[in-house]
PDB file of C-alpha atoms in Angstrom:
ATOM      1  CA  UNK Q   1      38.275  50.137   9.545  1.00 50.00           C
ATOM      2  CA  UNK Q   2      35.866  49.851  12.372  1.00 56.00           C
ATOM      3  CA  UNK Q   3      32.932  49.268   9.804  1.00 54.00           C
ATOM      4  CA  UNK Q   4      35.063  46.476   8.334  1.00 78.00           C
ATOM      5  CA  UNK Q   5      35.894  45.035  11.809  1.00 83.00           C
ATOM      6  CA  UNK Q   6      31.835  44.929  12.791  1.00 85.00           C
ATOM      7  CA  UNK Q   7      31.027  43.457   9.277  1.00 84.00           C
ATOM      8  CA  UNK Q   8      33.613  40.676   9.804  1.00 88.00           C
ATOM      9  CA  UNK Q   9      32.701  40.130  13.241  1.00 91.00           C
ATOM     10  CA  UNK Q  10      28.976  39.761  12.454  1.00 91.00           C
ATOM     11  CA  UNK Q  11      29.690  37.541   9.560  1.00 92.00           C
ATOM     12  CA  UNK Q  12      31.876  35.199  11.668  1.00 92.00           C
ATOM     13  CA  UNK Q  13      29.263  34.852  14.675  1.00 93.00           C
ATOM     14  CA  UNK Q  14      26.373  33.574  11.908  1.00 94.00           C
ATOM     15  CA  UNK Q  15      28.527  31.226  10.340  1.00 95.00           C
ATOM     16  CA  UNK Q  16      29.886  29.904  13.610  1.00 95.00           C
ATOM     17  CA  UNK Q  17      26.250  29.502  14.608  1.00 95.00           C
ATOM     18  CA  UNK Q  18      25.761  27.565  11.552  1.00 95.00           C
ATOM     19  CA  UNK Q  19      28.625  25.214  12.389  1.00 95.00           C
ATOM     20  CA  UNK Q  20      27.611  25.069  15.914  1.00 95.00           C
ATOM     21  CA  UNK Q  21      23.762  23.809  14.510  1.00 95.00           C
ATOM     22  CA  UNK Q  22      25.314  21.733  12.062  1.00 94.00           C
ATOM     23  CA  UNK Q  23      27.416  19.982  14.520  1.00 93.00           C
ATOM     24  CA  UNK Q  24      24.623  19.019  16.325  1.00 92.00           C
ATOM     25  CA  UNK Q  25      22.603  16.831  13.070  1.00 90.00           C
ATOM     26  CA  UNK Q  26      24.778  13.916  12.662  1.00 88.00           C
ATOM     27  CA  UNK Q  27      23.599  11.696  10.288  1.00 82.00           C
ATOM     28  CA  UNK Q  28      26.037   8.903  11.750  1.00 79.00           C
ATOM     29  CA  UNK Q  29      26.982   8.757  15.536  1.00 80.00           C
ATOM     30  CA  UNK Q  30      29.960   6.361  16.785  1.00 76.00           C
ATOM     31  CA  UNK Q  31      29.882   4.488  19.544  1.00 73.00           C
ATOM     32  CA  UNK Q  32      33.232   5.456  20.522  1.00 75.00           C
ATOM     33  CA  UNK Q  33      33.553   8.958  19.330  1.00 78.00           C
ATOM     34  CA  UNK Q  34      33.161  10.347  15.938  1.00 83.00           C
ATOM     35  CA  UNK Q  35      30.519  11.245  13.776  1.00 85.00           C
ATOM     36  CA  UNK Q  36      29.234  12.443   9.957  1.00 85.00           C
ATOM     37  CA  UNK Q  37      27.702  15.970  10.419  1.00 90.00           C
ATOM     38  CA  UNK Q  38      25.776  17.865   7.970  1.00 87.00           C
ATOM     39  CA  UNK Q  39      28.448  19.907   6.609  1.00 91.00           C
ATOM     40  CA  UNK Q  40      29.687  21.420  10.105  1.00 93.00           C
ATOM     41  CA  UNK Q  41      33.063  22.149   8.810  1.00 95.00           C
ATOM     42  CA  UNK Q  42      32.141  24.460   5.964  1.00 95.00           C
ATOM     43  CA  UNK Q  43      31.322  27.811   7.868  1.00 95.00           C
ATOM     44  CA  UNK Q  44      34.692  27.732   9.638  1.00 96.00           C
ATOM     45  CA  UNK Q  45      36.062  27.288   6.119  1.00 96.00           C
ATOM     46  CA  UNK Q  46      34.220  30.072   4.750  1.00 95.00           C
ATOM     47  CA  UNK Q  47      35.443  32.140   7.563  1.00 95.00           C
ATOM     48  CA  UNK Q  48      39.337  31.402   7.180  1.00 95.00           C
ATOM     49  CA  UNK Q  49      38.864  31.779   3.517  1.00 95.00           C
ATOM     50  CA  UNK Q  50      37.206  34.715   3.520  1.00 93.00           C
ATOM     51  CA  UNK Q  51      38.927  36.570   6.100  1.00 92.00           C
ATOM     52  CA  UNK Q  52      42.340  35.152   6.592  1.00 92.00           C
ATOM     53  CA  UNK Q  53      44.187  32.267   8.579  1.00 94.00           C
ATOM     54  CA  UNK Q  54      44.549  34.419  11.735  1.00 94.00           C
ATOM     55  CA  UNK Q  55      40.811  34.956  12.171  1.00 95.00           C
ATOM     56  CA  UNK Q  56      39.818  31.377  10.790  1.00 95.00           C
ATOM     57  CA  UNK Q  57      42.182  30.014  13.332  1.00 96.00           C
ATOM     58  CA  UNK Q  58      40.613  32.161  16.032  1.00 96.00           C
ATOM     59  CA  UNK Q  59      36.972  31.352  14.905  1.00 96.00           C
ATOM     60  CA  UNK Q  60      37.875  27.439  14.656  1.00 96.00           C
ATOM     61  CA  UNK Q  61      38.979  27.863  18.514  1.00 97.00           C
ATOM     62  CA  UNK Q  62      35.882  29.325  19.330  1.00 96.00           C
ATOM     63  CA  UNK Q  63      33.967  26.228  17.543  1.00 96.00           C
ATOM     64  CA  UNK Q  64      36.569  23.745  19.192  1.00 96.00           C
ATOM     65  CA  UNK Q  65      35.170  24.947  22.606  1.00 96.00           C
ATOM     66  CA  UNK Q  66      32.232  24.203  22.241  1.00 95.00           C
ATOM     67  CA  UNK Q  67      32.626  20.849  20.656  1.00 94.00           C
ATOM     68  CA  UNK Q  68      35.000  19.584  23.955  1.00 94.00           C
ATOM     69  CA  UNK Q  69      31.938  21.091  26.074  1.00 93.00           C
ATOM     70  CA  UNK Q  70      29.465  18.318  24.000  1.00 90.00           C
ATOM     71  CA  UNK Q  71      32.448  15.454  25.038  1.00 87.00           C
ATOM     72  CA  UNK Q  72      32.998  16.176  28.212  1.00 88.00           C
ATOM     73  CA  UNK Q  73      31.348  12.847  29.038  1.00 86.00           C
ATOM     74  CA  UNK Q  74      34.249  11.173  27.242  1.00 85.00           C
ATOM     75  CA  UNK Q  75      36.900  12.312  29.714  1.00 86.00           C
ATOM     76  CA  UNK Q  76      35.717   9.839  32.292  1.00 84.00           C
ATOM     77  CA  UNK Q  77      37.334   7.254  30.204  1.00 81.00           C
ATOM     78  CA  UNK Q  78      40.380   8.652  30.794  1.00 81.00           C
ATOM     79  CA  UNK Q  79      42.893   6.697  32.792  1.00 83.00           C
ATOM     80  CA  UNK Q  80      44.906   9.450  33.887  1.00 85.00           C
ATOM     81  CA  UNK Q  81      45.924  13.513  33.658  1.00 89.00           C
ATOM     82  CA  UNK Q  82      48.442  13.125  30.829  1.00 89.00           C
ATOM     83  CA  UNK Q  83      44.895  11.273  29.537  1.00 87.00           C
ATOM     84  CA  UNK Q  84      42.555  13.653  30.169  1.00 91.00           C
ATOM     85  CA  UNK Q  85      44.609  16.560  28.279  1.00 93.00           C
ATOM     86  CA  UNK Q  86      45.879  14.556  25.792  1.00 91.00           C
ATOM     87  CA  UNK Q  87      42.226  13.380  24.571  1.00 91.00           C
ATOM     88  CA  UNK Q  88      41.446  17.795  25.218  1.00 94.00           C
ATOM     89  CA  UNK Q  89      43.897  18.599  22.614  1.00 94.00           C
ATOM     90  CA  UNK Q  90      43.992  16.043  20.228  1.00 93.00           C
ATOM     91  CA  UNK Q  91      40.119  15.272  19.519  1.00 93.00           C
ATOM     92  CA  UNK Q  92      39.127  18.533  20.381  1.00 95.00           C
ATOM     93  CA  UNK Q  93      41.789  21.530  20.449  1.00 95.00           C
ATOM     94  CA  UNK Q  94      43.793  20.988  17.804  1.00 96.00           C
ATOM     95  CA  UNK Q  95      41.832  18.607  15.923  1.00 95.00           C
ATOM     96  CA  UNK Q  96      39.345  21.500  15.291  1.00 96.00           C
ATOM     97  CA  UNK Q  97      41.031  24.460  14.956  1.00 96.00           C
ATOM     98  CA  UNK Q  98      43.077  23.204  12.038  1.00 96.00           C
ATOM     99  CA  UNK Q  99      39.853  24.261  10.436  1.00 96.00           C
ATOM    100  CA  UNK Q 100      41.324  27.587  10.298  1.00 95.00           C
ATOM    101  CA  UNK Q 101      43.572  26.831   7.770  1.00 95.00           C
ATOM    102  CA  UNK Q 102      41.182  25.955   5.249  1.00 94.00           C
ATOM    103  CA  UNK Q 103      41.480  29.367   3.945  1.00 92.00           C
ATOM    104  CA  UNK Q 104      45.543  28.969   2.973  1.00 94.00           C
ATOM    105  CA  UNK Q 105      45.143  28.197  -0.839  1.00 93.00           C
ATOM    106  CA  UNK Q 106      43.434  31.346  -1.484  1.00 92.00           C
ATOM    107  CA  UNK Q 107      45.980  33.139  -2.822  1.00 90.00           C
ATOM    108  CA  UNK Q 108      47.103  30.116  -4.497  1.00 91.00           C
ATOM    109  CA  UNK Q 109      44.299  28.841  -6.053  1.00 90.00           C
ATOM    110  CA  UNK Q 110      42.159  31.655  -8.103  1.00 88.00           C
ATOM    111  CA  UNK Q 111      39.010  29.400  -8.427  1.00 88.00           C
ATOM    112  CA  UNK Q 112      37.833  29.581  -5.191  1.00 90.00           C
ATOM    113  CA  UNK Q 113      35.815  26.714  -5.105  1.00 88.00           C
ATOM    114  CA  UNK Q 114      39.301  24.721  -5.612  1.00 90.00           C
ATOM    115  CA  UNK Q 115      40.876  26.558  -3.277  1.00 92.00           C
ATOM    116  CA  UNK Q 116      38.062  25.749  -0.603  1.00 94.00           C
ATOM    117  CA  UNK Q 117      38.304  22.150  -1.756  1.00 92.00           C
ATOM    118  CA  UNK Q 118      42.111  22.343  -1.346  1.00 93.00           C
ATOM    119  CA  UNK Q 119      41.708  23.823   1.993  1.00 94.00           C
ATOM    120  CA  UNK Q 120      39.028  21.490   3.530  1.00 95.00           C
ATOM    121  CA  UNK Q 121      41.480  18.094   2.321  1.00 94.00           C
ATOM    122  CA  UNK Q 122      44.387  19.860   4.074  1.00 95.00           C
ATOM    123  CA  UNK Q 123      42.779  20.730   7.433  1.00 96.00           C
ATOM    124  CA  UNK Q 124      40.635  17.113   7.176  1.00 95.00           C
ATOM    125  CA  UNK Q 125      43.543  15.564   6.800  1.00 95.00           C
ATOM    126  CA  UNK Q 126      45.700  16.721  10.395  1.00 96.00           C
ATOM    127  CA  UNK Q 127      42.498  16.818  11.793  1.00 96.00           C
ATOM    128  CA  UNK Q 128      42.224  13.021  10.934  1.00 95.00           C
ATOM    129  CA  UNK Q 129      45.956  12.617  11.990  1.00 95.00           C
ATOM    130  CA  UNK Q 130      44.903  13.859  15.634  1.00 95.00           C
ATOM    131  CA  UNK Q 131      42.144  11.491  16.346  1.00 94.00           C
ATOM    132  CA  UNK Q 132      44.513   8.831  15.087  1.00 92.00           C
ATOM    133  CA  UNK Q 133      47.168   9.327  17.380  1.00 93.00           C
ATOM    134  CA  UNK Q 134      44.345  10.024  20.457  1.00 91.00           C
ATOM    135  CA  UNK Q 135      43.073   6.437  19.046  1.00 87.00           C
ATOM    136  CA  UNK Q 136      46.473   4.212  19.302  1.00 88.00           C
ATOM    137  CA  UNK Q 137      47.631   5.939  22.259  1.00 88.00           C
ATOM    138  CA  UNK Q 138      45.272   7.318  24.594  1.00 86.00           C
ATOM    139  CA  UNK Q 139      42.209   5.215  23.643  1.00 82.00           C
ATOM    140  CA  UNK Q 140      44.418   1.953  23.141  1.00 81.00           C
ATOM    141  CA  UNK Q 141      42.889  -0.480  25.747  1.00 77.00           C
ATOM    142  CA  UNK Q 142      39.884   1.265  26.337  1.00 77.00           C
ATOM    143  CA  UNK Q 143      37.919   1.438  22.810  1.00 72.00           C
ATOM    144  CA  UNK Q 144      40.832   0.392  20.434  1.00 76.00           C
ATOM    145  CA  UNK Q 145      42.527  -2.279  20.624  1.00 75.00           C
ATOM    146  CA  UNK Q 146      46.125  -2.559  22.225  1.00 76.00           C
ATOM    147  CA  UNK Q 147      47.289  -5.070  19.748  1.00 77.00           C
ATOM    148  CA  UNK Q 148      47.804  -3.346  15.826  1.00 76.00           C
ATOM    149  CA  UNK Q 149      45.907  -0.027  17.763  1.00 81.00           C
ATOM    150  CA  UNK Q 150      47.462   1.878  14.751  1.00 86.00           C
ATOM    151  CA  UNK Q 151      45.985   0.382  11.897  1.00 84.00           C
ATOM    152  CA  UNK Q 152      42.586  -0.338  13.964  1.00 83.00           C
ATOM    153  CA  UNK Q 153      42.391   4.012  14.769  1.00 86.00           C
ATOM    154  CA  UNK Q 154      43.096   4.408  11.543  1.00 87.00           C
ATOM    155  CA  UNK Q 155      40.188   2.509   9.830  1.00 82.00           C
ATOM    156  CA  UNK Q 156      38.125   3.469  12.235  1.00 84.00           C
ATOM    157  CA  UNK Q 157      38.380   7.525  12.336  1.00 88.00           C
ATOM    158  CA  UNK Q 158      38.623   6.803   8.384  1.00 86.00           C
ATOM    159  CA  UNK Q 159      34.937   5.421   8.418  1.00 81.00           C
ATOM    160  CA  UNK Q 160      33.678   9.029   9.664  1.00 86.00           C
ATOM    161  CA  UNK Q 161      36.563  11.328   8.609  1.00 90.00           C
ATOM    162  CA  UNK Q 162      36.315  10.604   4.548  1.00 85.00           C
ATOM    163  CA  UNK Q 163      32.417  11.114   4.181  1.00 84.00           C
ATOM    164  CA  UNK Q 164      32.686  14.125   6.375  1.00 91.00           C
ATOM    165  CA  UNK Q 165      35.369  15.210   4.206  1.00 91.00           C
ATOM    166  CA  UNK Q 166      33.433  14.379   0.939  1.00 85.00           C
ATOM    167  CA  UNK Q 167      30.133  16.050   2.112  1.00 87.00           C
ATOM    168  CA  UNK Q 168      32.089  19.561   3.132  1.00 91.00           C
ATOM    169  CA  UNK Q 169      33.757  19.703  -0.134  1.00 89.00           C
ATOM    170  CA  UNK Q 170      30.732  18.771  -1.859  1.00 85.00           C
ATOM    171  CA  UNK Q 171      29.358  21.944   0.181  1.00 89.00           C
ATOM    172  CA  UNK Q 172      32.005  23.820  -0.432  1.00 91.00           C
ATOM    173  CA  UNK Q 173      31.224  23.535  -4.494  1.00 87.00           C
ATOM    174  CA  UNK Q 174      28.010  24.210  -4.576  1.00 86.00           C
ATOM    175  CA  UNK Q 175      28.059  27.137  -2.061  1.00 90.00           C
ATOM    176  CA  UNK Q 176      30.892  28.672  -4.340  1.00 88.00           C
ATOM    177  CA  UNK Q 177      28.927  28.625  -7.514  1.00 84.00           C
ATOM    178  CA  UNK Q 178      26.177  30.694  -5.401  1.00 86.00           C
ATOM    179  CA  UNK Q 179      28.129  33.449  -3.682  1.00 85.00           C
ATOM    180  CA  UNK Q 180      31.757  34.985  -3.926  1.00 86.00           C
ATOM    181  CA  UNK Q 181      33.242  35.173  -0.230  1.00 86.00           C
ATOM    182  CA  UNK Q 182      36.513  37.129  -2.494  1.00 83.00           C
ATOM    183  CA  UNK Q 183      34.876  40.595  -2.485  1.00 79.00           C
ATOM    184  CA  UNK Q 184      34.643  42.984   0.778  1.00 77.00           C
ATOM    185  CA  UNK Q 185      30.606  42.227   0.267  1.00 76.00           C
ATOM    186  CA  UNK Q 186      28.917  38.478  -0.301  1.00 74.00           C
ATOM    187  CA  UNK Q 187      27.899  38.585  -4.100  1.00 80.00           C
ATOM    188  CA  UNK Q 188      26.519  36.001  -6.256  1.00 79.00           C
ATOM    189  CA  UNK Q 189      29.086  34.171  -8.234  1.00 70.00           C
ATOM    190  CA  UNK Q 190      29.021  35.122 -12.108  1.00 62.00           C
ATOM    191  CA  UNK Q 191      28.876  32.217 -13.861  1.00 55.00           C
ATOM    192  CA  UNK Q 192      31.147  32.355 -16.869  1.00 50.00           C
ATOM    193  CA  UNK Q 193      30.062  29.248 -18.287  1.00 55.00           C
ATOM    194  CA  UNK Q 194      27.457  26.851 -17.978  1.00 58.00           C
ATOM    195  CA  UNK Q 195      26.895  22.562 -18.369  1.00 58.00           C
ATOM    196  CA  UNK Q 196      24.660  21.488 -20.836  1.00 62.00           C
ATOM    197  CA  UNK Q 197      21.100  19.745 -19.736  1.00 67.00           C
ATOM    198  CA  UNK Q 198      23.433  16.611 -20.907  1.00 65.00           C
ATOM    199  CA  UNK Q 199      26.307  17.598 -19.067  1.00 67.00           C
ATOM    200  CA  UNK Q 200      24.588  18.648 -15.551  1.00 68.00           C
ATOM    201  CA  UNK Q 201      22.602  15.338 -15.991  1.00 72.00           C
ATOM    202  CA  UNK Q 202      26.109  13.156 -16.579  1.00 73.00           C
ATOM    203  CA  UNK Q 203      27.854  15.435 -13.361  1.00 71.00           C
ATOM    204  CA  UNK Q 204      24.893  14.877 -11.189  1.00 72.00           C
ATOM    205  CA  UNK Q 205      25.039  11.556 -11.444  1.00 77.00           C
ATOM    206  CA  UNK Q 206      28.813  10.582 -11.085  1.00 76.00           C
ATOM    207  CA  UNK Q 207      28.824  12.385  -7.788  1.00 72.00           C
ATOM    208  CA  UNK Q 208      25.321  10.469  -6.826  1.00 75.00           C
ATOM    209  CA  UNK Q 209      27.957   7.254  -7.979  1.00 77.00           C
ATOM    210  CA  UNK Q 210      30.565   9.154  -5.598  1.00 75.00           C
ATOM    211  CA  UNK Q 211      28.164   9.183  -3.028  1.00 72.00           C
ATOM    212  CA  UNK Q 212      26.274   5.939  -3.422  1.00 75.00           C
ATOM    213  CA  UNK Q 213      30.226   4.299  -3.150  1.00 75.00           C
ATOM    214  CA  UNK Q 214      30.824   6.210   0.018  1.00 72.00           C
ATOM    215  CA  UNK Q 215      27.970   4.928   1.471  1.00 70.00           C
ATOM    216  CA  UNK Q 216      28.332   1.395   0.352  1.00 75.00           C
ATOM    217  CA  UNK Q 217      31.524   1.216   1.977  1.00 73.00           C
ATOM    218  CA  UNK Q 218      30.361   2.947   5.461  1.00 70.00           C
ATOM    219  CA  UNK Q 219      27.700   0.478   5.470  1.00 71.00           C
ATOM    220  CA  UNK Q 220      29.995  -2.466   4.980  1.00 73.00           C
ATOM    221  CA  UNK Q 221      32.216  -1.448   7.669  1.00 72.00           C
ATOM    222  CA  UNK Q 222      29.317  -0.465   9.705  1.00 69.00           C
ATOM    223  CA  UNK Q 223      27.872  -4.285   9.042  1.00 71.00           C
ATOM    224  CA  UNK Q 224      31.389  -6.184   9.832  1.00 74.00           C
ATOM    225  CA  UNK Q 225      31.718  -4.244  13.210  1.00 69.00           C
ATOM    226  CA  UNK Q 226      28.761  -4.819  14.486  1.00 63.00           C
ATOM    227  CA  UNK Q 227      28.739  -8.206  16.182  1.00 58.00           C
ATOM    228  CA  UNK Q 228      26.217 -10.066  17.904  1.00 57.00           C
ATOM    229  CA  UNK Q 229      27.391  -9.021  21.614  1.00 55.00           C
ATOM    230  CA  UNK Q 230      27.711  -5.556  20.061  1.00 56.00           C
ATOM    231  CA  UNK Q 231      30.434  -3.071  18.726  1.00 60.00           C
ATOM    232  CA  UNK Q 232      33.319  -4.881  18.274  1.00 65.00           C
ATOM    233  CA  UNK Q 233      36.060  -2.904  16.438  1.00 66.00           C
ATOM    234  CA  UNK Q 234      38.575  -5.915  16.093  1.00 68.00           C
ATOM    235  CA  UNK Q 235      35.800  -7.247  13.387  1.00 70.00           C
ATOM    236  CA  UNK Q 236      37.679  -4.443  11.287  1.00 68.00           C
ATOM    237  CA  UNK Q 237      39.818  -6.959  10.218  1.00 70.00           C
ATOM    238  CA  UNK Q 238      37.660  -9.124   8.989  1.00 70.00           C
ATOM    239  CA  UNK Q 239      36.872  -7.054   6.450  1.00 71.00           C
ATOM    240  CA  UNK Q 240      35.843  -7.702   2.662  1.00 74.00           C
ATOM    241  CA  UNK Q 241      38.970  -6.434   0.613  1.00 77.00           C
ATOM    242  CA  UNK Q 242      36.422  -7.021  -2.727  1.00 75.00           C
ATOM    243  CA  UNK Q 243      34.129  -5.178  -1.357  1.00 74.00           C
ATOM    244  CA  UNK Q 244      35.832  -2.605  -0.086  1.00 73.00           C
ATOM    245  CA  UNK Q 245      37.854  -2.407  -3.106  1.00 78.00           C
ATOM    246  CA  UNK Q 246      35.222  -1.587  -5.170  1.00 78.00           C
ATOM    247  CA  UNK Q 247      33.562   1.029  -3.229  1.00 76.00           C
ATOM    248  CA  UNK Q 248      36.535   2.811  -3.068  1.00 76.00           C
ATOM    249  CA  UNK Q 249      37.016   2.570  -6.889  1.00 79.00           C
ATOM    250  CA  UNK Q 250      33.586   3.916  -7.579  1.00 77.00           C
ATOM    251  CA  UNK Q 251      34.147   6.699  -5.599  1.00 75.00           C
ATOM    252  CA  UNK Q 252      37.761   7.363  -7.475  1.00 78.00           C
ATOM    253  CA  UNK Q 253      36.315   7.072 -11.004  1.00 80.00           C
ATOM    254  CA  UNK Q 254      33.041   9.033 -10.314  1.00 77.00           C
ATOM    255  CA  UNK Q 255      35.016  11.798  -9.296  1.00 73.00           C
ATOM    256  CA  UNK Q 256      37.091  11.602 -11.748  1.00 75.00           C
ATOM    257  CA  UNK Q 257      34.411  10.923 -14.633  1.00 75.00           C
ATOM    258  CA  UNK Q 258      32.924  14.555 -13.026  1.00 71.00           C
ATOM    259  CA  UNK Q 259      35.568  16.235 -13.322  1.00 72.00           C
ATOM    260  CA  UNK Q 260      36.342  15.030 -17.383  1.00 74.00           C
ATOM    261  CA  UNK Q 261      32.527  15.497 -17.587  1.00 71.00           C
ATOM    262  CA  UNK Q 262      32.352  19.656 -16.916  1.00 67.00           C
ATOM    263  CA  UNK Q 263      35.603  19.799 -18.248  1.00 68.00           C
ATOM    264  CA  UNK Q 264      34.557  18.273 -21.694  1.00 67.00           C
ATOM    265  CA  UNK Q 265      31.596  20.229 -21.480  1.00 64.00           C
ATOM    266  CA  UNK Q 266      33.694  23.631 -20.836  1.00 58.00           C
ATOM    267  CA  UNK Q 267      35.529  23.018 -24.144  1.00 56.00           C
ATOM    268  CA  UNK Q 268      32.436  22.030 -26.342  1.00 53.00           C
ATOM    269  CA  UNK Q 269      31.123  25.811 -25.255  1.00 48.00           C
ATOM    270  CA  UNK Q 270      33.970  27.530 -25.708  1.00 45.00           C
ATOM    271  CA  UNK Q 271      34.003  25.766 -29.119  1.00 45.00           C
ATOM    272  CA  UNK Q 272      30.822  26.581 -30.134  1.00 46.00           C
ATOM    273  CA  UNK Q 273      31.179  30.451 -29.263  1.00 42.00           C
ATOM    274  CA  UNK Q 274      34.381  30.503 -31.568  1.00 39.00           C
TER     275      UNK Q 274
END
């Protein structure tokens, strides 16, 4: 038991060192809060899912600390006390230790990298919720508009919240197919069944398609925003519904095309060996 306790323990502080690092390289940085990491929310996830909700709530706490210690500049914008812990709980508090639930599917799900991918859309998804209600109510005036300050917090904490989202499950894939966090040991994942050259060729690509739409459409939100006095988040809804639109197609039907792609695949192998 105490073996167990040190191992989990020890595991836990390296991956929350990794989400702490990871935190830190954002490959986009909001003016007005918010940012795309480099996969920052995956080592919480692996913690929760490897060693239950409790702990992965507990570790996500720990990680929530020390992002409201990197925003403490943004409580001066607060306009009063009710302010102040409102934007504490809601962009930083709760909106990070959700993260601990990412491991709830586990026993759900028996493919873990679905269950990961299951766990990281739930957890995205209140997080997302939080910085949307911190956007329309506390922020409303200040950075987001008072007029419509619901629909403007939500497209703009969706402009950083779905590629984040994208990129950790796209982590959360690949690290599966490399190492089994199901065992009481890390082992490498046995892989039961492999793509074709053809097929890893056609599932690379759709998700560089996924990707390549996701991008598309943070730059053209990016572009419309951006005035010539500055950041102007009202430009929002001047936005292109074509291209927008399309962006968000691509990304549907790559993701979609992957997913018939290795599943095709699968059953042309099992085929073959019968």
């Amino acid at each position: 038991m105490k073996k167990n306790s040190v191992v989990r323990l020890t595991e836990s502080g390296i991956l929350l060192a990794f989400a702490i690092v990871l935190s830190f390289v954002k490959l986009v940085d909001l003016p007005f809060g918010g940012s795309i990491t480099a996969c920052s929310m995956l080592p919480i996830a692996l913690i929760a899912y490897r060693h239950g909700t409790a702990w992965g709530l507990l570790s996500a706490f720990a990680f929530s600390l020390v992002q409201l210690l990197d925003g403490m500049k943004n409580l001066q914008f607060a306009t009063s006390v009710w302010a102040v812990l409102a934007i504490i709980l809601l962009d930083y508090i709760i909106a990070f230790v959700v993260l601990g639930l990412c491991g709830v599917f586990r026993k759900v799900i028996p493919h873990q990298g679905g269950a990961l991918t299951a766990g990281l859309l739930l957890a995205c998804f209140v997080r997302y919720l939080c910085h949307v209600i911190s956007g329309c109510t506390v922020w409303a005036g200040i950075s987001i508009p008072t007029v419509d300050g619901l629909l403007f917090s939500m497209a703009y904490n969706a402009t950083y919240m779905i590629p984040e989202t994208l990129i950790c499950i796209i982590g959360a894939v690949y690290v599966s197919r490399l190492l089994d966090f199901r065992g009481e040991s890390l082992t490498r994942t046995v892989v039961q069944r492999r793509l074709t050259p053809v097929g890893a060729g056609l599932s690379a690509a759709t998700l560089l398609g996924a990707a390549a739409g996701a991008v598309t459409l943070v730059a053209h939100v990016f572009a419309t925003i951006q005035g010539e006095s500055g950041f102007d988040i009202t430009q929002l809804a001047h936005l292109s519904p074509l291209v927008t639109g399309i962006s968000a197609a691509v990304i549907v039907v790559c993701l979609g095309l992957n997913l018939l792609v290795k599943r095709l695949c699968a059953n042309t192998t099992e085929s073959a060996a019968q």
